[in-house]
mmCIF file of C-alpha atoms in Angstrom:
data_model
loop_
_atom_site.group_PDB
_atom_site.id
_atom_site.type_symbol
_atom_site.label_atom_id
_atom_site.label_comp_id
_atom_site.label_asym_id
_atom_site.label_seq_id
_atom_site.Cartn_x
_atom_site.Cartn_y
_atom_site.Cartn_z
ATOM 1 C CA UNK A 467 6.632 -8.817 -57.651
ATOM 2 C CA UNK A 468 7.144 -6.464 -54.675
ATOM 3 C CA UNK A 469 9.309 -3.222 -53.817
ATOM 4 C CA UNK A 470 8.694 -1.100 -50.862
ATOM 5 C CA UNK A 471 9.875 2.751 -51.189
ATOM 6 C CA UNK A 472 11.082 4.445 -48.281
ATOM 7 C CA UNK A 473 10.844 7.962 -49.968
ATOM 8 C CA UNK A 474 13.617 9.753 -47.433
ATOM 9 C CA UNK A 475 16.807 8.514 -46.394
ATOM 10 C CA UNK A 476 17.414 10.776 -43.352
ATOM 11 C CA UNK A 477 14.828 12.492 -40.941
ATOM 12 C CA UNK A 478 15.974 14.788 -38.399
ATOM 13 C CA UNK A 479 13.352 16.122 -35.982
ATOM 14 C CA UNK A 480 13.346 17.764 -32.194
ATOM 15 C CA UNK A 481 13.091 15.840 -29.160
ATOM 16 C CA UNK A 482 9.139 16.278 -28.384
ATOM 17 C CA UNK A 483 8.045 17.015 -31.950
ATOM 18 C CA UNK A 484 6.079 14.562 -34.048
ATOM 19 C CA UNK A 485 7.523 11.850 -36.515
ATOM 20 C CA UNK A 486 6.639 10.756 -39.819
ATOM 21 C CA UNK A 487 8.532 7.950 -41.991
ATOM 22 C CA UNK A 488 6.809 7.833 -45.269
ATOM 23 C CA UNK A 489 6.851 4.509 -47.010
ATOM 24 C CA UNK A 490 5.043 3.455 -50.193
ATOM 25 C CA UNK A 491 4.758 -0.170 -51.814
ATOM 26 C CA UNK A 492 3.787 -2.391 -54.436
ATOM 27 C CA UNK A 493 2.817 -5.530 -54.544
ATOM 28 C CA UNK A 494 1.413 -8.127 -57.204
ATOM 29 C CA UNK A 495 -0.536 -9.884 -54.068
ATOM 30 C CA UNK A 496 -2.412 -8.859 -50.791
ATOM 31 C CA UNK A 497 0.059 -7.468 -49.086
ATOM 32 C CA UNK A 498 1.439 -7.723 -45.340
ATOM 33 C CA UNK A 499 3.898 -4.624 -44.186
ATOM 34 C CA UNK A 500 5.642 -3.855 -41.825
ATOM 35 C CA UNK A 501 7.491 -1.618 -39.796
ATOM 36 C CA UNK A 502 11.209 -2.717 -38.467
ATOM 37 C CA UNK A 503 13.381 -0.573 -36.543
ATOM 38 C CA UNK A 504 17.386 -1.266 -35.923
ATOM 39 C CA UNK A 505 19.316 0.473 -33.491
ATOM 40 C CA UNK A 506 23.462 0.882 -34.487
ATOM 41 C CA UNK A 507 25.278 -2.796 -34.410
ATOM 42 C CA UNK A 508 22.006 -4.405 -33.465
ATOM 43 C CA UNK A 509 19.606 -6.701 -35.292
ATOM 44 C CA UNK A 510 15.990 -5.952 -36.164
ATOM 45 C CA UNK A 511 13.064 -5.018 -34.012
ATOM 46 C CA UNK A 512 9.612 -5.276 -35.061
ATOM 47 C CA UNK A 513 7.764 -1.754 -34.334
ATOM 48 C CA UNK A 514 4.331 -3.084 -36.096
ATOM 49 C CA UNK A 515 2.497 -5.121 -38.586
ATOM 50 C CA UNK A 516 -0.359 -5.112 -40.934
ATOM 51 C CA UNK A 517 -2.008 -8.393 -42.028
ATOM 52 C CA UNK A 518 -5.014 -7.307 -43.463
ATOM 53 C CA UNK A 519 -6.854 -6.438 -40.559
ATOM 54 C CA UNK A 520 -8.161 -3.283 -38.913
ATOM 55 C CA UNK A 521 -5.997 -0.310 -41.403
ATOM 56 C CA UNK A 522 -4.429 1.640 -38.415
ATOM 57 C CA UNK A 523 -1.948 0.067 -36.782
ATOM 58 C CA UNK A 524 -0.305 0.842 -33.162
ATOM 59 C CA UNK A 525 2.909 -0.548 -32.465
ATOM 60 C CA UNK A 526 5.720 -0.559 -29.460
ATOM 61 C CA UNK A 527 6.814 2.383 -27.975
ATOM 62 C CA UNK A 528 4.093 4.884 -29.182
ATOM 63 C CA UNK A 529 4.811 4.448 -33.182
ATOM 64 C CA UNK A 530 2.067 3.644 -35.516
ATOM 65 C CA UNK A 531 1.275 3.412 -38.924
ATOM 66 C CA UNK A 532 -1.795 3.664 -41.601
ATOM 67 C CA UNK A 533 -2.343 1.279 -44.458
ATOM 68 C CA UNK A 534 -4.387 3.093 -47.264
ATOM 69 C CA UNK A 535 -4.314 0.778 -49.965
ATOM 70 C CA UNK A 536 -5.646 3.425 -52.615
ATOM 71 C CA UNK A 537 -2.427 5.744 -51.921
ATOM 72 C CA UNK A 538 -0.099 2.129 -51.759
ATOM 73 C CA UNK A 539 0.964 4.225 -48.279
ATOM 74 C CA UNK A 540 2.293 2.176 -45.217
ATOM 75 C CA UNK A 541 3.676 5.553 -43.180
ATOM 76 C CA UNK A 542 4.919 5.214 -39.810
ATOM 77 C CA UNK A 543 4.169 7.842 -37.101
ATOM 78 C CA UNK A 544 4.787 9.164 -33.595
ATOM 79 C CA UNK A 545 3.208 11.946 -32.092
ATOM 80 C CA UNK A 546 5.889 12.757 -30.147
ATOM 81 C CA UNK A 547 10.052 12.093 -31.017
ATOM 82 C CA UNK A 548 12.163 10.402 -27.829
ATOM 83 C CA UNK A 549 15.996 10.575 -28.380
ATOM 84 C CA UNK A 550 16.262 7.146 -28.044
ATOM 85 C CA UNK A 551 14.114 6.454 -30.634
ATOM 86 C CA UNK A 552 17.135 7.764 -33.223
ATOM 87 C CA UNK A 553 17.826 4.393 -35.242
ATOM 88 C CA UNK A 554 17.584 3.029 -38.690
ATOM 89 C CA UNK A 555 13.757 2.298 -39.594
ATOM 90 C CA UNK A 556 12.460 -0.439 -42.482
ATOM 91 C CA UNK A 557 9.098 -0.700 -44.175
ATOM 92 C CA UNK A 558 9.168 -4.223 -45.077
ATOM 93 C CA UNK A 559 6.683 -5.809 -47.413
ATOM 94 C CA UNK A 560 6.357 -9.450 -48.624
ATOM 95 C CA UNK A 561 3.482 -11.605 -49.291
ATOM 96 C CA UNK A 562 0.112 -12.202 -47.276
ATOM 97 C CA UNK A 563 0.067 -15.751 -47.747
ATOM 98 C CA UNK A 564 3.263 -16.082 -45.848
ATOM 99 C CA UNK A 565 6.734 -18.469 -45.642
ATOM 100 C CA UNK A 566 7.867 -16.009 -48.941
ATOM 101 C CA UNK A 567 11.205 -13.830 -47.806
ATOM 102 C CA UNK A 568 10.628 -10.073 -46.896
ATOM 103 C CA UNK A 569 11.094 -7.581 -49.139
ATOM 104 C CA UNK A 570 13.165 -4.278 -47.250
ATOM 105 C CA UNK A 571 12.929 -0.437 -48.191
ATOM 106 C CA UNK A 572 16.535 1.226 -48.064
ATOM 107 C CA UNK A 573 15.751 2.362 -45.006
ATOM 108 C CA UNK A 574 15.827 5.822 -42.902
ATOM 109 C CA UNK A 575 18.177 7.176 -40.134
ATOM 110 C CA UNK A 576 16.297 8.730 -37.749
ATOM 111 C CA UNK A 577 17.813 11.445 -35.916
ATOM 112 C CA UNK A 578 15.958 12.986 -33.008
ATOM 113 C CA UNK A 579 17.650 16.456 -31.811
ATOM 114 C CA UNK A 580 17.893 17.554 -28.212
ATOM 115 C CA UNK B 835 6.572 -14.134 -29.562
ATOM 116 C CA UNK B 836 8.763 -16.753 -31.286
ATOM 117 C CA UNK B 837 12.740 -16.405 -30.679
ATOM 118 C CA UNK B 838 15.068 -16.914 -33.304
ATOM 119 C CA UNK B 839 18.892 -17.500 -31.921
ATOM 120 C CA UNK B 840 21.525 -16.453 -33.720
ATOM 121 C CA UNK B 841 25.444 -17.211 -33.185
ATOM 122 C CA UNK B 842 27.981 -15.574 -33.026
ATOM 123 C CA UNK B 843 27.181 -12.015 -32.976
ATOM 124 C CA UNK B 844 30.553 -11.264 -34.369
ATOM 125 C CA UNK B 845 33.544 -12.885 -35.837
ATOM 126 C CA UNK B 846 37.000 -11.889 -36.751
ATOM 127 C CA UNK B 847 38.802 -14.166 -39.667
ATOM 128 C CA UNK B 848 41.706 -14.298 -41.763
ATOM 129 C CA UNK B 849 41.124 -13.948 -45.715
ATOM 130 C CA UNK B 850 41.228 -17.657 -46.941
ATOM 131 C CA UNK B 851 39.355 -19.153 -43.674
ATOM 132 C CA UNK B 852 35.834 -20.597 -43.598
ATOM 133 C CA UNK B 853 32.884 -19.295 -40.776
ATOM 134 C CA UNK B 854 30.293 -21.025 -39.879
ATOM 135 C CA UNK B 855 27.308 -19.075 -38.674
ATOM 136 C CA UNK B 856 24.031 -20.980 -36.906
ATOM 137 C CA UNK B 857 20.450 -19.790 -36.924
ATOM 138 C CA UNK B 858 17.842 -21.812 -34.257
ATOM 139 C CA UNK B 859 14.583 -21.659 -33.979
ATOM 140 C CA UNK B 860 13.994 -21.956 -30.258
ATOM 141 C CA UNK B 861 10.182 -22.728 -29.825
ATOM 142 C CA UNK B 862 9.018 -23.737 -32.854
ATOM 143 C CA UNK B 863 9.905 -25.830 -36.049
ATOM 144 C CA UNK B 864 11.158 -23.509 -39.065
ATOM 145 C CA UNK B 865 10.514 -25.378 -42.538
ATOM 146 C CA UNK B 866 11.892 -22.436 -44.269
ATOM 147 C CA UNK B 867 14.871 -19.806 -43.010
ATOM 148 C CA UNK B 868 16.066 -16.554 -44.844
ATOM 149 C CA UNK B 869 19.561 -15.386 -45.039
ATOM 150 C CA UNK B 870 20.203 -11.371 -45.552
ATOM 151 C CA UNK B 871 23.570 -9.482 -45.787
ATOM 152 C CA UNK B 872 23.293 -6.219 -45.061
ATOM 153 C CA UNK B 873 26.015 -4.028 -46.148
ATOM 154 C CA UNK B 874 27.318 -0.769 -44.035
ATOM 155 C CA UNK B 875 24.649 1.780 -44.326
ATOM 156 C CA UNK B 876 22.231 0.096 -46.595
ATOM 157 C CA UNK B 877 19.393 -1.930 -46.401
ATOM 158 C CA UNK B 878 19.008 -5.586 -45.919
ATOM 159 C CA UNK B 879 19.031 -7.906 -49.384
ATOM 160 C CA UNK B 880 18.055 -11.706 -49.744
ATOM 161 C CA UNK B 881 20.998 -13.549 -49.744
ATOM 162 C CA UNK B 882 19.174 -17.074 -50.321
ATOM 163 C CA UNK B 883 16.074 -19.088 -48.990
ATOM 164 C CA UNK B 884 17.010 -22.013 -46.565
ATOM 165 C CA UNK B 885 14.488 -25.247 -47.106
ATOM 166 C CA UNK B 886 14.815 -28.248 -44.488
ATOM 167 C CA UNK B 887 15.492 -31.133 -45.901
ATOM 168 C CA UNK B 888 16.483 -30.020 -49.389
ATOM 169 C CA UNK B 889 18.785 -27.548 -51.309
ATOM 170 C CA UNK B 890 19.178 -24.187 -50.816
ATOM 171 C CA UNK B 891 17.678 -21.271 -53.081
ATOM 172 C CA UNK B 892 19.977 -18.731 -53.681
ATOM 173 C CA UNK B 893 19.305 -15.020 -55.275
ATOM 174 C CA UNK B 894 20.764 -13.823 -58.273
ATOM 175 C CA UNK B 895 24.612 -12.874 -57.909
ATOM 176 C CA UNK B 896 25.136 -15.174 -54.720
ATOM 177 C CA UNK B 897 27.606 -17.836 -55.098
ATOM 178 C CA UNK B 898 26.443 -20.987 -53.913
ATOM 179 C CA UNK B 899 29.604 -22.605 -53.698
ATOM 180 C CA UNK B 900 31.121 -19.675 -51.247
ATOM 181 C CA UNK B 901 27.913 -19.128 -48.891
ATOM 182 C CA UNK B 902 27.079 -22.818 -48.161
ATOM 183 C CA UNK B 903 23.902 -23.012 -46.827
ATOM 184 C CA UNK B 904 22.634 -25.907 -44.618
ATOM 185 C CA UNK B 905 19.056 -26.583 -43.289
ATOM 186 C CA UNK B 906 19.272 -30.167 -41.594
ATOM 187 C CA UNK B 907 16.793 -29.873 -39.205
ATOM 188 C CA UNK B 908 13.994 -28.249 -38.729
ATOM 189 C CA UNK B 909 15.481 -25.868 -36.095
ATOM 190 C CA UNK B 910 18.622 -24.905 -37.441
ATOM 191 C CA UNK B 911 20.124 -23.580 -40.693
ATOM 192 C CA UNK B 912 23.581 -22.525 -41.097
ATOM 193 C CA UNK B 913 25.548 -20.549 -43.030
ATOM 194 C CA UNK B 914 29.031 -21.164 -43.869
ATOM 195 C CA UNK B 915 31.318 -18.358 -45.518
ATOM 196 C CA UNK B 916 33.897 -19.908 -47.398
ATOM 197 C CA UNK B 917 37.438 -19.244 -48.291
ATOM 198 C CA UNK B 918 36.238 -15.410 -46.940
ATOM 199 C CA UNK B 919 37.802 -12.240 -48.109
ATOM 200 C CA UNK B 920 37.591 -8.507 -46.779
ATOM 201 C CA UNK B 921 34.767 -7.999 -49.416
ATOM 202 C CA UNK B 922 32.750 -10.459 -47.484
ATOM 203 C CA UNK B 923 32.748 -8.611 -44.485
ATOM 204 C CA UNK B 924 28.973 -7.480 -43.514
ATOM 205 C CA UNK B 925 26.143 -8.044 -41.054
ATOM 206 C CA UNK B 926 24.393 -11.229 -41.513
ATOM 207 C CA UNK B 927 20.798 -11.684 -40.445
ATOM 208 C CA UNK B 928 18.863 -15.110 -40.400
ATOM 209 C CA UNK B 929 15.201 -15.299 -39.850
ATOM 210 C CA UNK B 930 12.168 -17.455 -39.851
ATOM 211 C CA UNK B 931 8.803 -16.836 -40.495
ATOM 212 C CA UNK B 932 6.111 -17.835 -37.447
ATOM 213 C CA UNK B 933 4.563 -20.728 -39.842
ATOM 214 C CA UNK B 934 1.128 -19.530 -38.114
ATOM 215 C CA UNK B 935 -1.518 -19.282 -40.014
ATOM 216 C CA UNK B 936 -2.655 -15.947 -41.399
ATOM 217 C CA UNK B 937 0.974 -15.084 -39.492
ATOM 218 C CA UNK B 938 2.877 -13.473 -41.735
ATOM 219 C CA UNK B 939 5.644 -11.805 -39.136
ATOM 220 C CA UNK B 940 8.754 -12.887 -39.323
ATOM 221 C CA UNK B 941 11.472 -13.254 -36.822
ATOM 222 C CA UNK B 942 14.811 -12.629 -36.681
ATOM 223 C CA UNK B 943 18.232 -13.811 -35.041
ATOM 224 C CA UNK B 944 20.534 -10.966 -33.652
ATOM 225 C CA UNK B 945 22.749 -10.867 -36.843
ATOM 226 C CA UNK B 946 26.282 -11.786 -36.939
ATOM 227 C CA UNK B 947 28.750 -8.965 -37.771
ATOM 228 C CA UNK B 948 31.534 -10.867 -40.321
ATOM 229 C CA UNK B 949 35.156 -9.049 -40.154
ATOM 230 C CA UNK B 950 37.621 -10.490 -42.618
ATOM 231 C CA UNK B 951 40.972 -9.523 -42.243
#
């Protein structure tokens, strides 16, 4: 079985300042994760992905993310917040092996303040 | 990377009416195809697993018999809302994973935003 924990629903940071979306899985198998991001009334964008390869992982538009498998951490960062980067965000977690459906935190709304 | 296509974005229908909603694959064959609702403000949930050539695999508390799912080629799946009601209203999200392997990324159509009136 998998789950993926997004551990806070809202973030609100200033324009310039760094981000941090904190999500933590689990997973019966080697897992691949994810980063998604949706913008309001749009679909989903893929911000980054890890498939078992080298643990920190850069991404589109500055974000990246750190796997550390003995914390079950996937946690998505920027070092610095743009306002259009103010969206809905989705660690996403699903199977290695592939073709099995994904497996989506709750999600967090990030707000980025002027 | 791959492109999923997705249509219609959005859709209007009377309570009682059936939608259809089509997912394509555009450059590459899709054996399998995922079908999320995602309800205002919340996250997305598996709504049932699309297999070409055979039947449908739905998740617990789905009705089969209301979301018809069809996978006849490998390309295309759709997803037909039957008899709709208000309730059913939502953002619908296809998607297909690359197939590649050691690729487990998946791709996904724009979504289509269901409004049942």
């Amino acid at each position: 079985a998998q789950s993926v924990t997004q551990l806070d629903s809202h973030v609100s940071v200033s324009e310039g300042t760094p981000v941090l979306l904190r999500c933590n899985y689990s997973s019966s198998y080697s897992p691949s994760l994810f980063w998604y991001v949706q913008h309001p009334n749009k679909g989903l964008q893929l911000l980054l992905k890890y498939t078992s390869a080298a643990t920190l992982v850069k991404g589109i538009n500055g974000f990246e993310a750190e796997f550390k498998k003995s914390e079950t951490s996937f946690h998505l960062t920027k070092p610095s917040a743009h306002m259009s980067d103010a969206a809905e965000y989705f660690c996403v977690v699903t199977k290695l092996s592939g073709n099995t459906p994904l497996v989506f935190g709750k999600g967090t709304r990030l707000s980025v303040i002027a | 990377g791959a492109v999923v296509s997705q249509h219609p974005s959005w859709v209007i229908c009377k309570s009682g009416t059936s939608v259809k909603i089509e997912c394509r694959s555009l450059d590459f064959q899709a054996t399998t195809m995922f079908w999320y609702r995602q309800f205002p403000k919340q996250s997305l949930m598996l709504m049932a697993t699309s297999n070409e050539g055979s039947k449908a695999t739905y998740e617990q508390g789905v009705e089969k018999d209301k979301f018809l799912i069809n996978h006849a080629s490998l390309t295309l799946s759709t997803l037909t809302v039957t008899s709709a009601h208000p309730e059913d209203s939502s953002f619908y999200i296809c998607s297909a994973p690359s197939g590649r392997q050691g690729n487990t990324e998946a791709f996904f159509g724009q979504g289509t935003r269901l409004t049942v009136v």
